[in-house]
Tab-separated table of N, CA and C in Angstrom:
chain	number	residue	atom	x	y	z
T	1039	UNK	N	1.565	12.200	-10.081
T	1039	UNK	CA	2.695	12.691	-10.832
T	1039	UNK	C	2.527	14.169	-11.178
T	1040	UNK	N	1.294	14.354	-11.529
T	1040	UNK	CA	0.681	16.184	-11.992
T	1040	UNK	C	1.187	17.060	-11.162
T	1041	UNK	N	0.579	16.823	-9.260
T	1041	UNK	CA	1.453	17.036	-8.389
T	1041	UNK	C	2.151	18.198	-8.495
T	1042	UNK	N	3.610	17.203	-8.382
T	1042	UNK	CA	4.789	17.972	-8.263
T	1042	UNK	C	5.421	18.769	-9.196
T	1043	UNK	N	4.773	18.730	-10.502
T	1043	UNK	CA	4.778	19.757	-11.096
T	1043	UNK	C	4.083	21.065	-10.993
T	1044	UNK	N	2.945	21.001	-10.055
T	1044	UNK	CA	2.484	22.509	-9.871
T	1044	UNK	C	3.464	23.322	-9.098
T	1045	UNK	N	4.109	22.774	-7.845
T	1045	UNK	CA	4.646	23.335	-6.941
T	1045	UNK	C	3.685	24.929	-5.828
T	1046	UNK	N	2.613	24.502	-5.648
T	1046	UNK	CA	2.038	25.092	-4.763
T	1046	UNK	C	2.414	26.233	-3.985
T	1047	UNK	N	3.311	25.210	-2.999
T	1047	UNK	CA	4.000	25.887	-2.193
T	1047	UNK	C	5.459	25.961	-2.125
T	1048	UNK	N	5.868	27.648	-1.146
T	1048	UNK	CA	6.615	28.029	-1.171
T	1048	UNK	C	8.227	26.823	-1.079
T	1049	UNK	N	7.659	26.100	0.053
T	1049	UNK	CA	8.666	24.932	0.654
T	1049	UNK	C	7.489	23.847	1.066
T	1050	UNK	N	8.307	23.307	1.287
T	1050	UNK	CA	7.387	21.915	1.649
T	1050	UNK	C	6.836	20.721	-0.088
T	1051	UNK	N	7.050	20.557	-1.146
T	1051	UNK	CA	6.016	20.545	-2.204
T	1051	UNK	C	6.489	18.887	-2.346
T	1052	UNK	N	7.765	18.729	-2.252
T	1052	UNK	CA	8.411	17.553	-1.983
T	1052	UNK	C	7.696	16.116	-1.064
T	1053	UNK	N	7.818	16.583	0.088
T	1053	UNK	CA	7.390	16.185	1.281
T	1053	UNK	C	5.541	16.241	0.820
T	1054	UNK	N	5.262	17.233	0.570
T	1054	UNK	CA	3.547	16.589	0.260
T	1054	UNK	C	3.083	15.934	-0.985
T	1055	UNK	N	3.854	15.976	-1.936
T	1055	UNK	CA	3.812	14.767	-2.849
T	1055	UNK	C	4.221	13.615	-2.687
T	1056	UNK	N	5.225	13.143	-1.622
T	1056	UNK	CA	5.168	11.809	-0.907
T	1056	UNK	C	4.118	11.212	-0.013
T	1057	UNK	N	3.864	12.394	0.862
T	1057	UNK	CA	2.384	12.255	1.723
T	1057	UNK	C	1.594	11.967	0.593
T	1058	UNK	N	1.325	12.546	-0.567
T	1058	UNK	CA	-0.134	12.494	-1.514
T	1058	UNK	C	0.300	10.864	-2.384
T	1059	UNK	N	1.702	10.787	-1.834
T	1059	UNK	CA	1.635	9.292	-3.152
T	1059	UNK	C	1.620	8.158	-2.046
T	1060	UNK	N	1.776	8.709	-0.274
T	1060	UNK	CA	1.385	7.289	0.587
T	1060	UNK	C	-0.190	7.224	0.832
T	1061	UNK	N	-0.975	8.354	0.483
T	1061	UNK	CA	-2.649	8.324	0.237
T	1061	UNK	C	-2.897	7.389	-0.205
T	1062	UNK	N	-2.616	7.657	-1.479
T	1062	UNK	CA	-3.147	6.990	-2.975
T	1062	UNK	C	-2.919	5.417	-2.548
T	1063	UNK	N	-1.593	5.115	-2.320
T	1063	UNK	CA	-1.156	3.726	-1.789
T	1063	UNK	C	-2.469	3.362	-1.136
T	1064	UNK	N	-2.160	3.811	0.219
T	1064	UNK	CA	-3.180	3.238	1.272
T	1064	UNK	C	-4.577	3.200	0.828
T	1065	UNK	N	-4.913	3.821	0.187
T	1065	UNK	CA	-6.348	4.359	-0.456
T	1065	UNK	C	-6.948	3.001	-1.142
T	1066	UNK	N	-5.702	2.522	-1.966
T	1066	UNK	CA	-5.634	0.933	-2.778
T	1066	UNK	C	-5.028	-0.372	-1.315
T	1067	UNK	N	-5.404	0.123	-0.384
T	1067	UNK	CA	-4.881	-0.776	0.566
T	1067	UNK	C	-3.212	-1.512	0.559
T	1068	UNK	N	-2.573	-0.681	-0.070
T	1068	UNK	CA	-0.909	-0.660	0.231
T	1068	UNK	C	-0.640	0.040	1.738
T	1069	UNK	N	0.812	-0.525	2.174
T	1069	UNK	CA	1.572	0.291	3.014
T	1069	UNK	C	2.181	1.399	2.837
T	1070	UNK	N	2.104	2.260	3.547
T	1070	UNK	CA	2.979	3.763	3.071
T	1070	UNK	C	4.363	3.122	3.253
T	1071	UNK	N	5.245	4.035	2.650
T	1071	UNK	CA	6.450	3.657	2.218
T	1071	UNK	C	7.135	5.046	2.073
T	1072	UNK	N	8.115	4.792	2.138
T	1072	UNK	CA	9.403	6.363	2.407
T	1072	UNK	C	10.372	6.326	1.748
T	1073	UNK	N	10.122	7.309	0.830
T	1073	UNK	CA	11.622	7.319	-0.151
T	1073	UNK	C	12.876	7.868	0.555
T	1074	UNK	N	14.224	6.736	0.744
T	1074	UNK	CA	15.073	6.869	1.168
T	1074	UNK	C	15.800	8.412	0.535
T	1075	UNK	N	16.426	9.157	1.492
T	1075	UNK	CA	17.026	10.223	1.129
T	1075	UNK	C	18.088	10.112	0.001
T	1076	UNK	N	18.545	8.668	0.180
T	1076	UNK	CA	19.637	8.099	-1.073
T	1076	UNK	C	18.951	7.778	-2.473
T	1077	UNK	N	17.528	7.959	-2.127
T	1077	UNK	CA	17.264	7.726	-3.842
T	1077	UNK	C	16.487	8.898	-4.116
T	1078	UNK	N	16.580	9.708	-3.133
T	1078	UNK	CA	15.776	11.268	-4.133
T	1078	UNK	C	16.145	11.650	-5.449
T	1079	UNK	N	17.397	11.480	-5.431
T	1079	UNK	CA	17.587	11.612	-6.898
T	1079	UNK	C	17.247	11.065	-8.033
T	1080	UNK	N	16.960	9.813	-7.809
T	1080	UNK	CA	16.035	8.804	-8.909
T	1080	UNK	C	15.128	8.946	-8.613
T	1081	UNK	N	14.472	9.382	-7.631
T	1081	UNK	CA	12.571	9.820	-7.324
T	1081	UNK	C	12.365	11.148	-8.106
T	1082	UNK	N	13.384	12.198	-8.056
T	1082	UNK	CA	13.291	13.346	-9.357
T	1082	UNK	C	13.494	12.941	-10.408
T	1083	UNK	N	14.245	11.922	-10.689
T	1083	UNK	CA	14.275	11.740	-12.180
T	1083	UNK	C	13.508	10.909	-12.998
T	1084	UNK	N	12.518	10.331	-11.933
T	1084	UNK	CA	11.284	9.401	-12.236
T	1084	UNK	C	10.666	10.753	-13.184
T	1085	UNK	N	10.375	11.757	-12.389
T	1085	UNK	CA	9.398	13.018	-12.491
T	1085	UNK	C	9.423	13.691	-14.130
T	1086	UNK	N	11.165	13.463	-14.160
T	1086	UNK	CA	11.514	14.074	-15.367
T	1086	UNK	C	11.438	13.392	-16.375
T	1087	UNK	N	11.332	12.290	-16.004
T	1087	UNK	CA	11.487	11.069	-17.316
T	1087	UNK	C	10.228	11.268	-17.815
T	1088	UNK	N	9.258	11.329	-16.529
T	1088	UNK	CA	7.184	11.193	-17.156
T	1088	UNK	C	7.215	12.869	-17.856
T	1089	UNK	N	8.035	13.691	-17.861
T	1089	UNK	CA	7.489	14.923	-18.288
T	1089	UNK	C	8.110	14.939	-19.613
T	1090	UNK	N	9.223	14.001	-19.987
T	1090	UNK	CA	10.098	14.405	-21.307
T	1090	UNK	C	10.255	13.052	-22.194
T	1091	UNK	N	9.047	11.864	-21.542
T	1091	UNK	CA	8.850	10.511	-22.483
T	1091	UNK	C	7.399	10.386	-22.585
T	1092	UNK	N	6.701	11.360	-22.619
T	1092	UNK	CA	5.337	11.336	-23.291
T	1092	UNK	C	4.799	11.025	-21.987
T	1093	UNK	N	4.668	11.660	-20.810
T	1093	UNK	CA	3.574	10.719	-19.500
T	1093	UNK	C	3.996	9.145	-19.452
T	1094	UNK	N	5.451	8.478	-19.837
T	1094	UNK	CA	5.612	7.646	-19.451
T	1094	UNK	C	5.625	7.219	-17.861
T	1095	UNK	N	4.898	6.405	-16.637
T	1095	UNK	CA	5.213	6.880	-15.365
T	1095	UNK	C	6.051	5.211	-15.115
T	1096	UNK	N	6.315	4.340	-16.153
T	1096	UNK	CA	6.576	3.450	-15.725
T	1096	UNK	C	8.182	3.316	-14.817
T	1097	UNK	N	9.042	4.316	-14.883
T	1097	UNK	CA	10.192	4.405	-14.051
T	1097	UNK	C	9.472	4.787	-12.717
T	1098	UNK	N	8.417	5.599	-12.447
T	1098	UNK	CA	7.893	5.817	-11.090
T	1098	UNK	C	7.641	4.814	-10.417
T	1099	UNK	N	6.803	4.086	-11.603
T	1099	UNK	CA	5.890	2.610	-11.539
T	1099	UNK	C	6.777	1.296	-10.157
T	1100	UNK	N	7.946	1.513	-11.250
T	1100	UNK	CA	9.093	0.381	-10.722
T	1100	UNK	C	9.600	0.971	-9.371
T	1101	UNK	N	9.727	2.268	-9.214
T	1101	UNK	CA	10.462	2.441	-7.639
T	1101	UNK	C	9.478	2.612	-6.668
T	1102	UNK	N	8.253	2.774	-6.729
T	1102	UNK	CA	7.452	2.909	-6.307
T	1102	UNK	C	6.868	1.409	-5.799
T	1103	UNK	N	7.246	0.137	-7.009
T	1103	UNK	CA	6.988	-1.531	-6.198
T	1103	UNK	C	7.924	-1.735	-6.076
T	1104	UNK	N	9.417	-1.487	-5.633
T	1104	UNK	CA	10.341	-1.300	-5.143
T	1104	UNK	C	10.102	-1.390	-3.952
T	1105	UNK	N	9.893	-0.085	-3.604
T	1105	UNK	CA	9.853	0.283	-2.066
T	1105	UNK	C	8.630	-0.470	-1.243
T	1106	UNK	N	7.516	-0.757	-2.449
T	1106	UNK	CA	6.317	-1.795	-1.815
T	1106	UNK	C	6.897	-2.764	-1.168
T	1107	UNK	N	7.554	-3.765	-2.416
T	1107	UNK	CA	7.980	-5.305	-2.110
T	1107	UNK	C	8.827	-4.999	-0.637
T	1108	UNK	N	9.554	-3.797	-0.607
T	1108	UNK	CA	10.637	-4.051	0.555
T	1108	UNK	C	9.802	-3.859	1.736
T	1109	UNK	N	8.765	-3.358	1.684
T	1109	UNK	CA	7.776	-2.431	2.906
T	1109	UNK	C	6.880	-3.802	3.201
T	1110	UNK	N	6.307	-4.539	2.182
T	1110	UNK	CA	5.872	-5.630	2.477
T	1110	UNK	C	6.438	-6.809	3.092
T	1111	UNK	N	7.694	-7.100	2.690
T	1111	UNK	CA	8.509	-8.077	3.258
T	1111	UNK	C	8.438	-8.189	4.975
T	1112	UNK	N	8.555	-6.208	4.927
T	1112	UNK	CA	8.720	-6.198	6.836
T	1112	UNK	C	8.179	-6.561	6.990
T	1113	UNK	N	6.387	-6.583	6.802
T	1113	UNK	CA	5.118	-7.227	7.475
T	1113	UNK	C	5.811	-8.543	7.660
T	1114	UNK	N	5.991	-9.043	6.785
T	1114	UNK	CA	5.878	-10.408	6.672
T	1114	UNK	C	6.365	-11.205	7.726
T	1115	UNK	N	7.831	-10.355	8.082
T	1115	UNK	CA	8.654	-10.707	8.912
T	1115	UNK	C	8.377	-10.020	9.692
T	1116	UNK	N	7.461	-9.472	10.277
T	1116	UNK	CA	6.825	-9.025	11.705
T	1116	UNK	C	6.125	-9.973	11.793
T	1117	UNK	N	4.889	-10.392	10.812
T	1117	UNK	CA	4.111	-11.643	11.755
T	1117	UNK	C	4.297	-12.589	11.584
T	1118	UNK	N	5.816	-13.144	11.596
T	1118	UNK	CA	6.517	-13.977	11.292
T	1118	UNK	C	6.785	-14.514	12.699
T	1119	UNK	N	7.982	-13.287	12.810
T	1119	UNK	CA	8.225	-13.016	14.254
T	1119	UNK	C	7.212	-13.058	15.826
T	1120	UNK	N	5.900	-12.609	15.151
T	1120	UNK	CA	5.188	-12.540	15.825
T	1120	UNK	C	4.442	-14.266	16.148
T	1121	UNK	N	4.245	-14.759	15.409
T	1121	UNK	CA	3.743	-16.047	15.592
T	1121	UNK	C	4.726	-16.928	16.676
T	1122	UNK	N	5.858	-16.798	16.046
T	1122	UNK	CA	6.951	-17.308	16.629
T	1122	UNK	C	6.750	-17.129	18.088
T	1123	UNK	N	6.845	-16.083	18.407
T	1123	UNK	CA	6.862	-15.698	20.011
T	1123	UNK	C	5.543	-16.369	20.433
T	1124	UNK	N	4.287	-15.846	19.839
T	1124	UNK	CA	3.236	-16.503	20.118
T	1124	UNK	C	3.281	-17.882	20.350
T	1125	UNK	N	3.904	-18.839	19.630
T	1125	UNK	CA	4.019	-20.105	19.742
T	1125	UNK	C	4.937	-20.708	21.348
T	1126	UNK	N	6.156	-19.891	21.254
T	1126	UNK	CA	7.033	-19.813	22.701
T	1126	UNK	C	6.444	-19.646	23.544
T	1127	UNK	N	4.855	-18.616	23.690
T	1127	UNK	CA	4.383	-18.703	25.053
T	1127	UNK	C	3.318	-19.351	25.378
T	1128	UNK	N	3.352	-20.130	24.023
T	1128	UNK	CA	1.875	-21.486	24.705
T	1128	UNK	C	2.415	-22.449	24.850
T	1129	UNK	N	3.963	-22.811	24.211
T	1129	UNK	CA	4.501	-23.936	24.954
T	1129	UNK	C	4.819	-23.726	26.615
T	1130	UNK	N	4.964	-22.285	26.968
T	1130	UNK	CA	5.168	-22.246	28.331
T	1130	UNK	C	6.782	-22.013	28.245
């Protein structure tokens, strides 16, 4: 969250605080995950909420297992899918 308040760089600061928050994920053995262009605006206002409710990050918290649960589901339904087929080609 500290982050994106420094703003580093010129351009780009956006885009590497998503890269630095699919680290952290994966780091804890999560899937990276991609904030839809339709919710940037609630992904900034996560930012603003933790800077003007005391370091509250729990609005981050929630869109952040948001986008988990939905990122996880795919797995699910990949080796879902995947078994499935697997099963179709040992029946022959």
């Amino acid at each position: 969250m500290e982050f994106e308040a420094v703003h580093p760089f010129i351009d780009g600061n956006g885009r590497t605080g998503r890269l630095l928050l699919n680290l952290e994920l994966m780091k804890e053995g999560y899937p990276p995950i991609n904030i839809k262009f339709s919710d940037r605006k609630r992904y900034y206002e996560c930012f603003t909420s933790y800077h003007t409710n005391g370091e509250d990050s729990s609005e981050m918290v929630s869109l952040v297992r948001e986008y988990l649960e939905e990122e996880l589901l795919k797995y699910v339904e990949i080796v879902r899918n995947a078994n499935e087929i697997s099963k179709r080609q040992e029946r022959g």
